[in-house]
Amino acid sequence: MAASCKVGNLLLRRLIAPSQQGFNLGLRTMSSIAQSETSRAAASEAPGHSYESLQVTCAQKHVLHVQLNRPEKRNAMNKAFWREMVECFNKIAQDPDCRAVVISGAGKMFTSGIDLIDMASDLLQPQGDDAARIAWYLRNFISTYQKTFSVIEECPKPVIAAVHGPCIGAGVDLITACDIRYCAQDAWFQVKEVDIGLAADVGTLQRLPKIIGNQSLVNELAFTARQMMADEALSSGLVSRVFPDKERMLDAAFALATEISSKSPVAVQGTKVNLLYARDHPVAEGLKYVASWNMSMLQTQDIVKSVQAAMEKKDMKSVTFSKL
């Protein structure tokens, strides 16, 4: 299965042309439709992952590729998406074969954000017959939707966001929940919520300041809904690398995921857990937490295998680690 997925994905990436510069909200061309149909046919769906709004495929051994898969709707996030992302990443978190994940968008862009047409009834006509009941409904509604991206952050497997074209509104919420962010030169980012009359409420305002570390810039982006282009995203720390086009970005993202997946899953997943804990707690608490964590994890055979390989000057990729 792994070999079949790998061959299918190599074929898929050869068939997709690099993204064009710019942003066009119009209908896709017939060639784009043909490419998307070819992509879906060539990709090998990962077992247990069948969705309406997502496509999950085996990119490499131990690496899954999660695509936002509504290119004809600019990958807008409909009701199915908010439900399926939770289901998808809960499964990935429990998948012993998966050690790293790449998230990207099918078609010409990463995502245009919330599908306002599909979501209008929930947003504009909330349930309840008085203010208290409407407020109670909305609070539960928002809390449920926050889980859609928190589940990415809580997944112990490292998640790499690979962004091309526009990444708007809830797209920024999504990528800020990822561990690593790459983008193509044509990418741009927009905290769009103020333009539709609300404050972002599913993660951007909480995570973006910790990622960028520049409160003035975060405030500017959130108050104005202006676009942040790829070079600014790189210089501010939102992304760690920029690539000329989508194809080279995906190649780099999969290479990175493959490199991560070659390491001890005990070490990598423990590192992610402790990095997130350290982000949200004082240094002293973080040190106590990692001491408690490693009092059990240091007993893994992965350390013995890694040290032995280093002493024998073997390539670490040759070391076989057990599933986790």
Coordinates of C-alpha atoms in Angstrom, one line a residue:
M1 CA 0.0 0.0 0.0
A2 CA 2.8 2.4 0.9
A3 CA 4.6 1.8 -2.3
S4 CA 1.4 2.2 -4.3
C5 CA 0.6 5.5 -2.6
K6 CA 4.1 6.7 -3.3
V7 CA 4.0 5.9 -7.0
G8 CA 0.6 7.4 -7.3
N9 CA 1.6 10.6 -5.6
L10 CA 4.8 11.0 -7.7
L11 CA 2.6 10.7 -10.8
L12 CA 0.1 13.2 -9.4
R13 CA 2.8 15.8 -8.7
R14 CA 4.2 15.4 -12.3
L15 CA 0.7 16.0 -13.7
I16 CA 0.0 19.2 -11.8
A17 CA 1.3 22.4 -13.4
P18 CA 2.9 25.1 -11.2
S19 CA 0.5 27.7 -9.8
Q20 CA 0.1 30.9 -11.8
Q21 CA 0.7 34.2 -10.2
G22 CA -2.2 36.3 -9.0
F23 CA -5.7 35.7 -7.7
N24 CA -8.8 35.2 -9.8
L25 CA -12.1 34.7 -8.1
G26 CA -13.8 33.8 -11.4
L27 CA -14.6 30.3 -12.7
R28 CA -11.7 27.9 -13.3
T29 CA -10.6 27.2 -16.8
M30 CA -11.4 23.9 -18.5
S31 CA -7.7 22.9 -18.2
S32 CA -7.8 23.5 -14.4
I33 CA -10.9 21.3 -14.2
A34 CA -9.1 18.6 -16.2
Q35 CA -6.0 18.8 -13.9
S36 CA -8.1 18.4 -10.8
E37 CA -9.9 15.4 -12.2
T38 CA -6.6 13.9 -13.2
S39 CA -5.2 14.6 -9.7
R40 CA -8.1 12.8 -8.0
A41 CA -7.8 9.8 -10.3
A42 CA -4.0 9.6 -9.8
A43 CA -3.9 10.0 -6.1
S44 CA -4.3 6.9 -3.9
E45 CA -6.7 7.6 -1.0
A46 CA -5.3 6.7 2.4
P47 CA -7.2 3.8 4.0
G48 CA -10.0 5.0 6.4
H49 CA -10.0 8.5 5.0
S50 CA -13.0 9.3 2.8
Y51 CA -14.4 12.8 2.9
E52 CA -16.4 15.3 1.0
S53 CA -14.2 18.4 1.5
L54 CA -10.8 16.7 2.0
Q55 CA -8.6 14.3 0.2
V56 CA -6.1 12.3 2.2
T57 CA -3.3 10.4 0.4
C58 CA -0.1 8.6 1.2
A59 CA 2.7 11.0 0.1
Q60 CA 5.7 9.0 1.3
K61 CA 6.2 6.2 3.8
H62 CA 4.9 7.4 7.1
V63 CA 3.7 10.8 5.5
L64 CA 0.1 11.7 4.8
H65 CA -1.0 14.5 2.5
V66 CA -4.2 16.3 3.6
Q67 CA -5.6 18.5 0.8
L68 CA -8.4 21.0 1.1
N69 CA -10.3 19.6 -1.8
R70 CA -13.0 22.0 -3.1
P71 CA -11.1 23.7 -5.9
E72 CA -14.2 24.7 -7.7
K73 CA -15.3 26.6 -4.6
R74 CA -11.8 28.1 -4.0
N75 CA -11.5 25.6 -1.1
A76 CA -14.0 27.5 0.9
M77 CA -14.7 25.9 4.2
N78 CA -18.3 24.5 4.2
K79 CA -20.1 22.7 7.0
A80 CA -18.6 19.3 6.0
F81 CA -15.1 20.7 6.2
W82 CA -15.5 21.8 9.9
R83 CA -16.7 18.4 10.8
E84 CA -14.3 16.3 8.6
M85 CA -11.1 18.0 9.8
V86 CA -11.8 16.9 13.3
E87 CA -12.5 13.4 12.2
C88 CA -9.5 13.3 9.9
F89 CA -7.0 14.5 12.5
N90 CA -8.4 12.4 15.3
K91 CA -7.7 9.4 13.1
I92 CA -4.2 10.7 12.2
A93 CA -3.4 11.2 15.8
Q94 CA -4.1 7.5 16.5
D95 CA -2.5 6.2 13.3
P96 CA 0.7 4.3 14.2
D97 CA 2.0 4.4 10.6
C98 CA 1.7 8.2 10.3
R99 CA 4.7 10.3 11.5
A100 CA 4.2 13.6 9.7
V101 CA 1.5 15.4 7.8
V102 CA 1.5 18.0 4.9
I103 CA -1.6 20.2 4.5
S104 CA -2.2 22.0 1.2
G105 CA -5.0 23.3 -1.0
A106 CA -6.1 21.7 -4.3
G107 CA -6.4 23.9 -7.4
K108 CA -5.2 27.5 -7.7
M109 CA -5.2 28.6 -4.1
F110 CA -5.0 27.4 -0.5
T111 CA -8.4 28.7 0.7
S112 CA -10.8 31.6 0.5
G113 CA -11.9 31.0 4.1
I114 CA -15.4 30.3 5.4
D115 CA -18.0 29.4 2.8
L116 CA -20.4 32.2 3.7
I117 CA -23.2 30.8 1.5
D118 CA -23.2 27.4 3.1
M119 CA -22.7 28.7 6.6
A120 CA -25.2 31.7 6.4
S121 CA -28.0 30.0 8.3
D122 CA -25.8 29.1 11.2
L123 CA -24.1 32.5 11.4
L124 CA -27.0 34.8 10.6
Q125 CA -30.0 32.9 11.9
P126 CA -28.8 31.3 15.2
Q127 CA -31.2 29.1 17.1
G128 CA -33.0 30.3 20.2
D129 CA -36.1 32.3 21.1
D130 CA -34.4 35.0 23.3
A131 CA -31.0 36.6 23.8
A132 CA -29.8 34.2 26.4
R133 CA -30.6 31.1 24.4
I134 CA -29.2 32.5 21.2
A135 CA -26.0 33.4 23.1
W136 CA -25.8 29.9 24.5
Y137 CA -26.2 28.4 21.1
L138 CA -23.6 30.7 19.6
R139 CA -21.1 29.9 22.3
N140 CA -21.4 26.2 21.7
F141 CA -21.3 26.8 18.0
I142 CA -18.0 28.7 18.2
S143 CA -16.5 26.3 20.7
T144 CA -17.2 23.4 18.3
Y145 CA -15.7 25.2 15.4
Q146 CA -12.6 26.1 17.4
K147 CA -11.9 22.3 17.7
T148 CA -11.5 22.1 13.9
F149 CA -8.1 23.7 14.1
S150 CA -7.2 22.9 17.7
V151 CA -7.2 19.2 16.7
I152 CA -4.3 20.0 14.4
E153 CA -2.3 21.5 17.2
E154 CA -3.2 18.7 19.6
C155 CA -2.3 16.0 17.0
P156 CA 1.1 14.6 18.2
K157 CA 2.3 14.2 14.6
P158 CA 4.1 17.3 13.2
V159 CA 2.0 19.1 10.6
I160 CA 3.4 21.2 7.8
A161 CA 1.2 23.8 6.1
A162 CA 2.1 24.3 2.4
V163 CA 0.4 27.5 1.2
H164 CA 0.1 28.7 -2.4
G165 CA -2.1 31.6 -3.6
P166 CA -4.5 33.3 -1.2
C167 CA -4.9 32.1 2.4
I168 CA -7.8 34.1 3.7
G169 CA -9.7 34.4 7.0
A170 CA -10.1 30.9 8.5
G171 CA -7.2 29.8 6.4
V172 CA -4.9 31.9 8.7
D173 CA -6.6 30.2 11.7
L174 CA -5.8 26.8 10.1
I175 CA -2.1 27.5 9.4
T176 CA -1.4 29.1 12.7
A177 CA -2.4 25.7 14.3
C178 CA 0.2 23.9 12.2
D179 CA 3.8 23.4 13.4
I180 CA 5.7 24.5 10.3
R181 CA 4.6 26.8 7.4
Y182 CA 6.0 26.9 3.9
C183 CA 4.6 29.0 1.1
A184 CA 5.0 29.7 -2.6
Q185 CA 5.9 33.1 -3.9
D186 CA 2.4 33.8 -5.1
A187 CA 0.9 33.2 -1.6
W188 CA -0.7 36.0 0.5
F189 CA -2.4 36.0 3.8
Q190 CA -5.3 38.0 5.1
V191 CA -7.0 38.1 8.5
K192 CA -10.3 38.9 6.9
E193 CA -12.8 38.8 9.7
V194 CA -13.2 42.5 10.4
D195 CA -14.3 43.0 6.8
I196 CA -17.3 40.8 7.5
G197 CA -18.1 42.4 10.8
L198 CA -16.7 40.1 13.4
A199 CA -13.5 39.3 15.4
A200 CA -11.7 36.2 14.4
D201 CA -12.7 33.5 16.9
V202 CA -11.2 30.2 16.0
G203 CA -7.5 30.7 16.7
T204 CA -5.8 33.5 14.7
L205 CA -6.0 36.1 17.5
Q206 CA -4.6 33.7 20.0
R207 CA -1.9 32.0 18.0
L208 CA -0.6 34.6 15.5
P209 CA 0.9 36.9 18.2
K210 CA 2.9 33.9 19.6
I211 CA 4.1 33.0 16.1
I212 CA 5.1 36.5 14.8
G213 CA 6.1 38.0 18.1
N214 CA 5.3 41.5 16.9
Q215 CA 2.1 42.7 18.5
S216 CA 2.1 45.9 16.5
L217 CA 2.1 43.9 13.2
V218 CA -0.5 41.5 14.5
N219 CA -2.8 44.4 15.4
E220 CA -2.3 46.1 12.1
L221 CA -3.2 42.9 10.2
A222 CA -6.2 42.1 12.4
F223 CA -7.6 45.7 12.5
T224 CA -7.2 46.4 8.7
A225 CA -7.6 43.0 7.0
R226 CA -4.8 44.0 4.7
Q227 CA -3.0 41.4 2.7
M228 CA 0.4 40.1 3.8
M229 CA 2.5 39.0 0.9
A230 CA 4.9 36.1 0.9
D231 CA 8.1 38.1 1.5
E232 CA 6.6 39.9 4.5
A233 CA 5.3 36.6 5.8
L234 CA 8.8 35.2 5.7
S235 CA 10.5 38.3 7.3
S236 CA 7.9 38.4 10.1
G237 CA 8.2 34.7 10.9
L238 CA 4.8 33.5 9.8
V239 CA 6.5 31.1 7.3
S240 CA 9.9 29.7 7.5
R241 CA 10.6 29.3 3.7
V242 CA 9.3 30.7 0.4
F243 CA 9.5 28.9 -2.9
P244 CA 9.1 30.0 -6.5
D245 CA 6.0 28.0 -7.2
K246 CA 3.6 25.4 -5.8
E247 CA 5.4 22.4 -7.2
R248 CA 8.7 23.2 -5.7
M249 CA 7.1 24.1 -2.4
L250 CA 5.3 20.7 -2.2
D251 CA 8.5 18.9 -3.1
A252 CA 10.2 20.7 -0.2
A253 CA 7.3 20.1 2.2
F254 CA 7.3 16.4 1.4
A255 CA 11.1 16.2 1.7
L256 CA 10.9 17.9 5.2
A257 CA 8.1 15.5 6.2
T258 CA 10.1 12.5 5.1
E259 CA 13.1 13.8 7.1
I260 CA 11.0 14.2 10.2
S261 CA 9.4 10.8 9.7
S262 CA 12.8 9.1 9.6
K263 CA 13.5 10.2 13.3
S264 CA 12.3 8.3 16.4
P265 CA 8.5 8.9 16.7
V266 CA 8.9 8.9 20.5
A267 CA 11.4 11.7 20.2
V268 CA 9.5 13.8 17.6
Q269 CA 6.1 13.5 19.1
G270 CA 7.5 14.1 22.6
T271 CA 9.2 17.2 21.3
K272 CA 6.0 18.6 19.8
V273 CA 4.1 18.0 23.1
N274 CA 6.8 19.8 25.1
L275 CA 7.2 22.7 22.7
L276 CA 3.5 23.4 22.9
Y277 CA 3.5 23.1 26.7
A278 CA 6.5 25.4 26.9
R279 CA 4.8 28.0 24.7
D280 CA 1.9 28.3 27.1
H281 CA 3.7 28.0 30.5
P282 CA 6.6 29.6 32.4
V283 CA 10.0 28.2 31.9
A284 CA 10.1 26.6 35.4
E285 CA 6.8 24.8 34.7
G286 CA 8.0 23.6 31.3
L287 CA 11.2 22.2 32.8
K288 CA 9.2 20.2 35.4
Y289 CA 6.8 19.0 32.7
V290 CA 9.6 17.7 30.4
A291 CA 11.3 16.0 33.4
S292 CA 8.1 14.1 34.2
W293 CA 7.7 13.3 30.5
N294 CA 11.2 12.0 30.0
M295 CA 11.3 9.9 33.2
S296 CA 9.4 7.4 31.2
M297 CA 10.3 8.3 27.6
L298 CA 14.1 8.0 28.2
Q299 CA 13.5 4.2 28.7
T300 CA 12.7 3.8 25.0
Q301 CA 14.8 1.5 22.8
D302 CA 14.9 4.3 20.2
I303 CA 17.8 5.9 22.1
V304 CA 19.8 2.8 22.0
K305 CA 19.2 2.4 18.3
S306 CA 20.1 6.1 17.6
V307 CA 23.2 6.1 19.6
Q308 CA 24.4 2.8 18.1
A309 CA 23.8 4.2 14.6
A310 CA 25.8 7.3 15.5
M311 CA 28.7 5.4 16.9
E312 CA 28.8 3.2 13.8
K313 CA 28.5 6.3 11.6
K314 CA 25.4 5.0 9.9
D315 CA 22.9 7.1 8.1
M316 CA 20.1 7.8 10.6
K317 CA 17.6 7.1 7.9
S318 CA 18.7 3.5 7.9
V319 CA 17.5 3.0 11.5
T320 CA 14.1 1.3 11.8
F321 CA 11.9 2.5 14.7
S322 CA 8.8 0.7 15.9
K323 CA 5.4 2.2 15.3
L324 CA 3.9 4.5 17.8

